[in-house]
Amino acid sequence: EDKVVQSPLSLVVHEGDTVTLNCSYEVTNFRSLLWYKQEKKAPTFLFMLTSSGIEKKSGRLSSILDKKELFSILNITATQTGDSAIYLCAVEVAGAGSYQLTFGKGTKLSVIP
Amino acid sequence: SQTIHQWPATLVQPVGSPLSLECTVEGTSNPNLYWYRQAAGRGLQLLFYSIGIDQISSEVPQNLSASRPQDRQFILSSKKLLLSDSGFYLCAWSPTNGHNNEQFFGPGTRLTVL
């Protein structure tokens, strides 16, 4: 059974702090790992990672994948209250005729002023 | 550009009543379509996915069913709702171009079964 585990489940930090969110996985037929940010409703896409060791960066957010150790981290530097959200990690696996995502339970990040 | 719609946005139903949630996609053809449920503390769980009209795969045993009567329409149904069906239901689509899969989510439906 495919498994995606995120840690921590919940995190409270002060504005300006740097946070690291973790995602480990055990899946068959790995294709890619994706990070989403979910604020109130639907998740919005952050990053897609397919190769080990190549950092993806967008503003204060960055992410990297380690396919040997089967994990990814999402870093947020100089956090702001607008970063408060649930961050979801998902692993894409190749299925018969389609691609499926298996999601972790998410990390709830709260940034306090 | 592509857009994805879901309705209703919020629904409160009694136990044992039927359910029909609708999802439509605009601006693309032959998308892969997905239904997810997000229950409290359980993350996003894939319920169904579809690669074409009338082609539905179920990921978990449950009292829900899905149908795809048209290329860009995906419907989630139940004949008799259970309390455990409460949750946030998300529809998503992805292009069928054979490359890495980014899924785009609809706004979701909050279902409360009482």
GROMACS .gro file of C-alpha atoms in nm:
model
  227
    1GLU     CA    1   0.000   0.000   0.000
    2ASP     CA    2   0.135   0.342  -0.097
    3LYS     CA    3   0.213   0.563   0.199
    4VAL     CA    4   0.299   0.931   0.242
    5VAL     CA    5   0.389   1.060   0.588
    6GLN     CA    6   0.426   1.426   0.673
    7SER     CA    7   0.579   1.575   0.984
    8PRO     CA    8   0.518   1.762   1.196
    9LEU     CA    9   0.138   1.749   1.184
   10SER     CA   10   0.115   2.093   1.335
   11LEU     CA   11   0.358   2.380   1.383
   12VAL     CA   12   0.331   2.727   1.537
   13VAL     CA   13   0.603   2.983   1.466
   14HIS     CA   14   0.655   3.357   1.491
   15GLU     CA   15   0.677   3.583   1.190
   16GLY     CA   16   1.027   3.589   1.051
   17ASP     CA   17   1.112   3.234   1.155
   18THR     CA   18   1.228   2.972   0.907
   19VAL     CA   19   1.041   2.643   0.893
   20THR     CA   20   1.113   2.304   0.740
   21LEU     CA   21   0.832   2.066   0.660
   22ASN     CA   22   0.903   1.700   0.597
   23CYS     CA   23   0.749   1.442   0.371
   24SER     CA   24   0.857   1.079   0.347
   25TYR     CA   25   0.704   0.819   0.120
   26GLU     CA   26   0.686   0.451   0.036
   27VAL     CA   27   0.523   0.394  -0.300
   28THR     CA   28   0.556   0.175  -0.605
   29ASN     CA   29   0.601   0.329  -0.950
   30PHE     CA   30   0.707   0.672  -0.825
   31ARG     CA   31   0.681   0.949  -1.081
   32SER     CA   32   0.695   1.276  -0.893
   33LEU     CA   33   0.633   1.447  -0.561
   34LEU     CA   34   0.415   1.753  -0.531
   35TRP     CA   35   0.362   2.016  -0.264
   36TYR     CA   36   0.033   2.201  -0.223
   37LYS     CA   37  -0.078   2.485   0.001
   38GLN     CA   38  -0.433   2.468   0.132
   39GLU     CA   39  -0.571   2.777   0.298
   40LYS     CA   40  -0.948   2.771   0.311
   41LYS     CA   41  -1.067   2.549   0.034
   42ALA     CA   42  -0.894   2.385  -0.257
   43PRO     CA   43  -0.521   2.313  -0.251
   44THR     CA   44  -0.305   2.531  -0.472
   45PHE     CA   45   0.002   2.393  -0.641
   46LEU     CA   46   0.348   2.491  -0.515
   47PHE     CA   47   0.611   2.257  -0.658
   48MET     CA   48   0.658   1.940  -0.855
   49LEU     CA   49   0.980   1.746  -0.796
   50THR     CA   50   1.100   1.460  -1.009
   51SER     CA   51   1.478   1.454  -0.974
   52SER     CA   52   1.693   1.418  -0.664
   53GLY     CA   53   1.905   1.704  -0.543
   54ILE     CA   54   1.760   1.978  -0.762
   55GLU     CA   55   1.614   2.257  -0.553
   56LYS     CA   56   1.296   2.422  -0.671
   57LYS     CA   57   1.252   2.778  -0.551
   58SER     CA   58   0.970   3.029  -0.554
   59GLY     CA   59   1.022   3.343  -0.351
   60ARG     CA   60   1.067   3.245   0.012
   61LEU     CA   61   0.966   2.884  -0.054
   62SER     CA   62   1.199   2.611  -0.168
   63SER     CA   63   1.185   2.236  -0.189
   64ILE     CA   64   1.415   1.945  -0.262
   65LEU     CA   65   1.372   1.573  -0.319
   66ASP     CA   66   1.589   1.280  -0.213
   67LYS     CA   67   1.484   0.974  -0.411
   68LYS     CA   68   1.740   0.753  -0.243
   69GLU     CA   69   1.616   0.823   0.109
   70LEU     CA   70   1.256   0.871  -0.012
   71PHE     CA   71   1.178   1.210   0.132
   72SER     CA   72   1.130   1.572   0.048
   73ILE     CA   73   1.147   1.893   0.249
   74LEU     CA   74   0.968   2.223   0.202
   75ASN     CA   75   1.144   2.527   0.345
   76ILE     CA   76   0.984   2.861   0.412
   77THR     CA   77   1.215   3.145   0.513
   78ALA     CA   78   1.113   3.472   0.680
   79THR     CA   79   0.762   3.341   0.743
   80GLN     CA   80   0.464   3.575   0.725
   81THR     CA   81   0.112   3.541   0.864
   82GLY     CA   82  -0.007   3.478   0.510
   83ASP     CA   83   0.194   3.155   0.510
   84SER     CA   84  -0.049   3.010   0.765
   85ALA     CA   85  -0.209   2.713   0.592
   86ILE     CA   86  -0.205   2.337   0.564
   87TYR     CA   87   0.081   2.217   0.346
   88LEU     CA   88   0.010   1.894   0.165
   89CYS     CA   89   0.263   1.658   0.017
   90ALA     CA   90   0.148   1.420  -0.254
   91VAL     CA   91   0.328   1.150  -0.446
   92GLU     CA   92   0.232   1.072  -0.801
   93VAL     CA   93   0.235   0.708  -0.898
   94ALA     CA   94   0.181   0.559  -1.240
   95GLY     CA   95  -0.141   0.361  -1.257
   96ALA     CA   96  -0.313   0.181  -1.542
   97GLY     CA   97  -0.390   0.453  -1.794
   98SER     CA   98  -0.378   0.739  -1.547
   99TYR     CA   99  -0.173   0.899  -1.279
  100GLN     CA  100  -0.282   0.908  -0.920
  101LEU     CA  101  -0.179   1.114  -0.624
  102THR     CA  102  -0.144   0.977  -0.275
  103PHE     CA  103  -0.156   1.255  -0.018
  104GLY     CA  104  -0.010   1.286   0.326
  105LYS     CA  105  -0.222   1.419   0.611
  106GLY     CA  106  -0.065   1.760   0.583
  107THR     CA  107   0.124   1.993   0.814
  108LYS     CA  108  -0.079   2.274   0.966
  109LEU     CA  109   0.142   2.581   0.989
  110SER     CA  110   0.035   2.875   1.202
  111VAL     CA  111   0.243   3.193   1.183
  112ILE     CA  112   0.175   3.438   1.464
  113PRO     CA  113   0.273   3.805   1.454
  114SER     CA  114  -0.787   2.896  -1.997
  115GLN     CA  115  -0.916   2.598  -1.806
  116THR     CA  116  -1.157   2.626  -1.518
  117ILE     CA  117  -1.317   2.371  -1.293
  118HIS     CA  118  -1.651   2.414  -1.121
  119GLN     CA  119  -1.813   2.226  -0.837
  120TRP     CA  120  -2.156   2.258  -0.687
  121PRO     CA  121  -2.307   2.294  -0.449
  122ALA     CA  122  -2.049   2.469  -0.232
  123THR     CA  123  -2.210   2.354   0.092
  124LEU     CA  124  -2.463   2.082   0.162
  125VAL     CA  125  -2.634   1.955   0.476
  126GLN     CA  126  -2.814   1.624   0.433
  127PRO     CA  127  -2.983   1.380   0.670
  128VAL     CA  128  -2.854   1.026   0.712
  129GLY     CA  129  -3.009   0.794   0.456
  130SER     CA  130  -3.076   1.064   0.197
  131PRO     CA  131  -2.930   1.052  -0.157
  132LEU     CA  132  -2.639   1.262  -0.277
  133SER     CA  133  -2.533   1.412  -0.605
  134LEU     CA  134  -2.228   1.635  -0.637
  135GLU     CA  135  -2.133   1.773  -0.975
  136CYS     CA  136  -1.803   1.876  -1.124
  137THR     CA  137  -1.747   2.028  -1.467
  138VAL     CA  138  -1.432   2.134  -1.644
  139GLU     CA  139  -1.407   2.400  -1.914
  140GLY     CA  140  -1.134   2.485  -2.160
  141THR     CA  141  -0.987   2.140  -2.212
  142SER     CA  142  -1.090   1.812  -2.366
  143ASN     CA  143  -1.053   1.452  -2.253
  144PRO     CA  144  -0.914   1.539  -1.909
  145ASN     CA  145  -0.844   1.286  -1.639
  146LEU     CA  146  -1.091   1.353  -1.359
  147TYR     CA  147  -1.068   1.277  -0.990
  148TRP     CA  148  -1.285   1.283  -0.678
  149TYR     CA  149  -1.115   1.328  -0.342
  150ARG     CA  150  -1.249   1.347   0.011
  151GLN     CA  151  -1.081   1.535   0.289
  152ALA     CA  152  -1.206   1.415   0.624
  153ALA     CA  153  -1.088   1.580   0.943
  154GLY     CA  154  -0.736   1.469   1.034
  155ARG     CA  155  -0.710   1.227   0.746
  156GLY     CA  156  -0.566   1.425   0.459
  157LEU     CA  157  -0.687   1.393   0.104
  158GLN     CA  158  -0.812   1.050   0.002
  159LEU     CA  159  -0.862   0.955  -0.363
  160LEU     CA  160  -1.210   0.811  -0.413
  161PHE     CA  161  -1.248   0.775  -0.790
  162TYR     CA  162  -1.063   0.862  -1.105
  163SER     CA  163  -1.167   0.857  -1.466
  164ILE     CA  164  -0.966   0.855  -1.786
  165GLY     CA  165  -1.267   0.889  -2.018
  166ILE     CA  166  -1.643   0.880  -2.054
  167ASP     CA  167  -1.793   0.590  -1.858
  168GLN     CA  168  -1.444   0.480  -1.749
  169ILE     CA  169  -1.435   0.500  -1.371
  170SER     CA  170  -1.194   0.342  -1.126
  171SER     CA  171  -1.277   0.316  -0.759
  172GLU     CA  172  -0.999   0.342  -0.507
  173VAL     CA  173  -1.175   0.259  -0.183
  174PRO     CA  174  -1.479   0.047  -0.100
  175GLN     CA  175  -1.765   0.269   0.008
  176ASN     CA  176  -2.127   0.354  -0.047
  177LEU     CA  177  -2.037   0.625  -0.298
  178SER     CA  178  -2.035   0.593  -0.674
  179ALA     CA  179  -1.913   0.811  -0.958
  180SER     CA  180  -2.025   0.861  -1.314
  181ARG     CA  181  -1.893   1.049  -1.615
  182PRO     CA  182  -2.179   1.093  -1.859
  183GLN     CA  183  -1.993   1.354  -2.064
  184ASP     CA  184  -1.628   1.424  -2.134
  185ARG     CA  185  -1.602   1.715  -1.892
  186GLN     CA  186  -1.862   1.621  -1.634
  187PHE     CA  187  -1.795   1.408  -1.327
  188ILE     CA  188  -2.066   1.324  -1.076
  189LEU     CA  189  -2.032   1.180  -0.727
  190SER     CA  190  -2.341   1.005  -0.593
  191SER     CA  191  -2.480   0.804  -0.308
  192LYS     CA  192  -2.814   0.632  -0.266
  193LYS     CA  193  -2.806   0.653   0.114
  194LEU     CA  194  -2.567   0.880   0.302
  195LEU     CA  195  -2.390   0.772   0.618
  196LEU     CA  196  -2.264   0.995   0.897
  197SER     CA  197  -1.911   0.900   0.797
  198ASP     CA  198  -1.965   1.053   0.453
  199SER     CA  199  -1.930   1.401   0.602
  200GLY     CA  200  -1.627   1.583   0.472
  201PHE     CA  201  -1.488   1.815   0.213
  202TYR     CA  202  -1.513   1.678  -0.140
  203LEU     CA  203  -1.273   1.798  -0.403
  204CYS     CA  204  -1.286   1.738  -0.775
  205ALA     CA  205  -0.967   1.768  -0.975
  206TRP     CA  206  -0.856   1.738  -1.335
  207SER     CA  207  -0.528   1.672  -1.510
  208PRO     CA  208  -0.433   1.681  -1.877
  209THR     CA  209  -0.388   1.352  -2.059
  210ASN     CA  210  -0.065   1.442  -2.230
  211GLY     CA  211   0.136   1.156  -2.086
  212HIS     CA  212   0.376   1.383  -1.900
  213ASN     CA  213   0.414   1.452  -1.532
  214ASN     CA  214   0.081   1.501  -1.371
  215GLU     CA  215  -0.019   1.825  -1.206
  216GLN     CA  216  -0.375   1.817  -1.084
  217PHE     CA  217  -0.594   2.124  -1.068
  218PHE     CA  218  -0.857   2.134  -0.798
  219GLY     CA  219  -1.208   2.271  -0.792
  220PRO     CA  220  -1.339   2.489  -0.507
  221GLY     CA  221  -1.483   2.189  -0.321
  222THR     CA  222  -1.812   2.094  -0.158
  223ARG     CA  223  -1.850   2.086   0.220
  224LEU     CA  224  -2.090   1.801   0.303
  225THR     CA  225  -2.236   1.758   0.649
  226VAL     CA  226  -2.447   1.451   0.717
  227LEU     CA  227  -2.665   1.477   1.028
   0.00000   0.00000   0.00000
